[in-house]
Amino acid sequence: GESVGLHLPTLSVQEGDNSIINCAYSNSASDYFIWYKQESGKGPQFIIDIRSNMDKRQGQRVTVLLNKTVKHLSLQIAATQPGDSAVYFCAENEMGDYKLSFGAGTTVTVRA
Amino acid sequence: GAVVSQHPSRVICKSGTSVKIECRSLDFQATTMFWYRQFPKQSLMLMATSNEGSKATYEQGVEKDKFLINHASLTLSTLTVTSAHPEDSSFYICSARDRRNGQEKLFFGSGTQLSVL
């Protein structure tokens, strides 16, 4: 499939502020999108997902926005905490086969 | 919640030896598992799809004779890196597809760091 990419490779945010992580995808046929968090030396951890029939979905302290017109995905983290420091990946899938294509990743560093 | 266990978490081997990595779904049956490889500071790249009871399907550029996949039961898939060389050193991650209760989720293992000397 086509690649999924991220706009910014790193993000530094003050503790307590909101974080916004962006992702651009190029496969217009993608219909399922997931955000993962990966800490050093560990596997990806599911954060939140969204299907293409939605444009917004909220979880605990996180919100995912999907703009299909410009093929853009974002993850918003409210009141960022030190434990949020990690690499964040967006992933996309089409056809429901769960063969995910991952973006390059954004490293989020939370300043105390 | 569902858990996927991956073992070992870290392995160091000599060049030319083979290494087996196990991926287990602990509380659900997974007819489909996936194997990814991740180089330092890079993203996850899908290597192959492991199908229970049938041959694995490999992504373009992944050598099936080099990376042997066996999915002999509904809870276990293994990846064997044969005749490992230093360039095979990487972080290998599996995931398992949970299709219970009409909902689908994908869960990842904790990864295996392979270092080939």
GROMACS .gro file of N, CA and C in nm, chain A residues 96-99, chain B residues 4 23 25 28-35 48-54 57 71 73-75 77 94-99 104-107:
model
  114
   96GLY      N    1  -0.998  -0.400   0.555
   96GLY     CA    2  -1.024  -0.472   0.677
   96GLY      C    3  -0.936  -0.592   0.701
   97ASP      N    4  -0.819  -0.597   0.636
   97ASP     CA    5  -0.734  -0.714   0.658
   97ASP      C    6  -0.633  -0.694   0.770
   98TYR      N    7  -0.632  -0.576   0.828
   98TYR     CA    8  -0.544  -0.543   0.940
   98TYR      C    9  -0.397  -0.552   0.906
   99LYS      N   10  -0.362  -0.549   0.779
   99LYS     CA   11  -0.221  -0.535   0.741
   99LYS      C   12  -0.190  -0.386   0.745
  116VAL      N   13  -0.105  -1.033   2.421
  116VAL     CA   14  -0.018  -1.107   2.330
  116VAL      C   15   0.120  -1.115   2.392
  135CYS      N   16   0.520  -1.603   1.941
  135CYS     CA   17   0.415  -1.505   1.963
  135CYS      C   18   0.289  -1.581   2.003
  137SER      N   19  -0.111  -1.565   2.166
  137SER     CA   20  -0.228  -1.494   2.214
  137SER      C   21  -0.274  -1.566   2.340
  140PHE      N   22  -0.722  -1.538   2.375
  140PHE     CA   23  -0.811  -1.545   2.260
  140PHE      C   24  -0.743  -1.625   2.150
  141GLN      N   25  -0.821  -1.674   2.059
  141GLN     CA   26  -0.766  -1.749   1.947
  141GLN      C   27  -0.743  -1.654   1.830
  142ALA      N   28  -0.629  -1.667   1.770
  142ALA     CA   29  -0.592  -1.577   1.662
  142ALA      C   30  -0.559  -1.657   1.536
  143THR      N   31  -0.651  -1.655   1.441
  143THR     CA   32  -0.622  -1.724   1.315
  143THR      C   33  -0.523  -1.646   1.231
  144THR      N   34  -0.510  -1.520   1.262
  144THR     CA   35  -0.418  -1.435   1.186
  144THR      C   36  -0.326  -1.360   1.282
  145MET      N   37  -0.198  -1.370   1.255
  145MET     CA   38  -0.098  -1.293   1.328
  145MET      C   39  -0.007  -1.226   1.226
  146PHE      N   40   0.057  -1.121   1.268
  146PHE     CA   41   0.144  -1.045   1.180
  146PHE      C   42   0.282  -1.031   1.243
  147TRP      N   43   0.382  -1.030   1.157
  147TRP     CA   44   0.519  -1.007   1.202
  147TRP      C   45   0.573  -0.879   1.140
  160ALA      N   46   0.529  -1.017   0.721
  160ALA     CA   47   0.447  -1.127   0.674
  160ALA      C   48   0.321  -1.141   0.757
  161THR      N   49   0.224  -1.208   0.696
  161THR     CA   50   0.100  -1.242   0.764
  161THR      C   51   0.101  -1.391   0.790
  162SER      N   52   0.082  -1.426   0.916
  162SER     CA   53   0.083  -1.566   0.957
  162SER      C   54  -0.060  -1.616   0.968
  163ASN      N   55  -0.090  -1.721   0.893
  163ASN     CA   56  -0.226  -1.775   0.889
  163ASN      C   57  -0.229  -1.914   0.949
  164GLU      N   58  -0.315  -1.934   1.046
  164GLU     CA   59  -0.323  -2.064   1.112
  164GLU      C   60  -0.365  -2.171   1.013
  165GLY      N   61  -0.286  -2.276   1.008
  165GLY     CA   62  -0.319  -2.390   0.923
  165GLY      C   63  -0.284  -2.375   0.776
  166SER      N   64  -0.224  -2.263   0.741
  166SER     CA   65  -0.184  -2.246   0.601
  166SER      C   66  -0.053  -2.168   0.594
  169THR      N   67   0.191  -1.546   0.425
  169THR     CA   68   0.207  -1.461   0.306
  169THR      C   69   0.308  -1.351   0.340
  183HIS      N   70   0.249  -2.126   1.197
  183HIS     CA   71   0.130  -2.089   1.278
  183HIS      C   72   0.051  -2.217   1.298
  185SER      N   73  -0.094  -2.352   1.565
  185SER     CA   74  -0.212  -2.357   1.651
  185SER      C   75  -0.280  -2.220   1.651
  186LEU      N   76  -0.397  -2.215   1.710
  186LEU     CA   77  -0.473  -2.090   1.710
  186LEU      C   78  -0.420  -1.986   1.808
  187THR      N   79  -0.319  -2.024   1.885
  187THR     CA   80  -0.266  -1.929   1.981
  187THR      C   81  -0.116  -1.907   1.968
  189SER      N   82   0.221  -1.843   1.695
  189SER     CA   83   0.293  -1.827   1.570
  189SER      C   84   0.440  -1.811   1.604
  206CYS      N   85   0.537  -0.891   1.694
  206CYS     CA   86   0.422  -0.962   1.638
  206CYS      C   87   0.294  -0.894   1.683
  207SER      N   88   0.190  -0.921   1.609
  207SER     CA   89   0.057  -0.877   1.651
  207SER      C   90  -0.043  -0.986   1.619
  208ALA      N   91  -0.151  -0.987   1.692
  208ALA     CA   92  -0.253  -1.089   1.673
  208ALA      C   93  -0.389  -1.024   1.659
  209ARG      N   94  -0.466  -1.081   1.572
  209ARG     CA   95  -0.598  -1.027   1.540
  209ARG      C   96  -0.703  -1.094   1.627
  210ASP      N   97  -0.772  -1.014   1.705
  210ASP     CA   98  -0.876  -1.062   1.795
  210ASP      C   99  -1.011  -1.032   1.731
  211ARG      N  100  -1.087  -1.137   1.701
  211ARG     CA  101  -1.214  -1.119   1.631
  211ARG      C  102  -1.333  -1.166   1.715
  216GLU      N  103  -1.338  -0.632   1.607
  216GLU     CA  104  -1.200  -0.667   1.572
  216GLU      C  105  -1.103  -0.571   1.635
  217LYS      N  106  -1.000  -0.629   1.694
  217LYS     CA  107  -0.893  -0.550   1.751
  217LYS      C  108  -0.760  -0.616   1.716
  218LEU      N  109  -0.657  -0.537   1.718
  218LEU     CA  110  -0.524  -0.589   1.691
  218LEU      C  111  -0.438  -0.561   1.814
  219PHE      N  112  -0.374  -0.663   1.865
  219PHE     CA  113  -0.290  -0.646   1.984
  219PHE      C  114  -0.147  -0.684   1.951
   0.00000   0.00000   0.00000
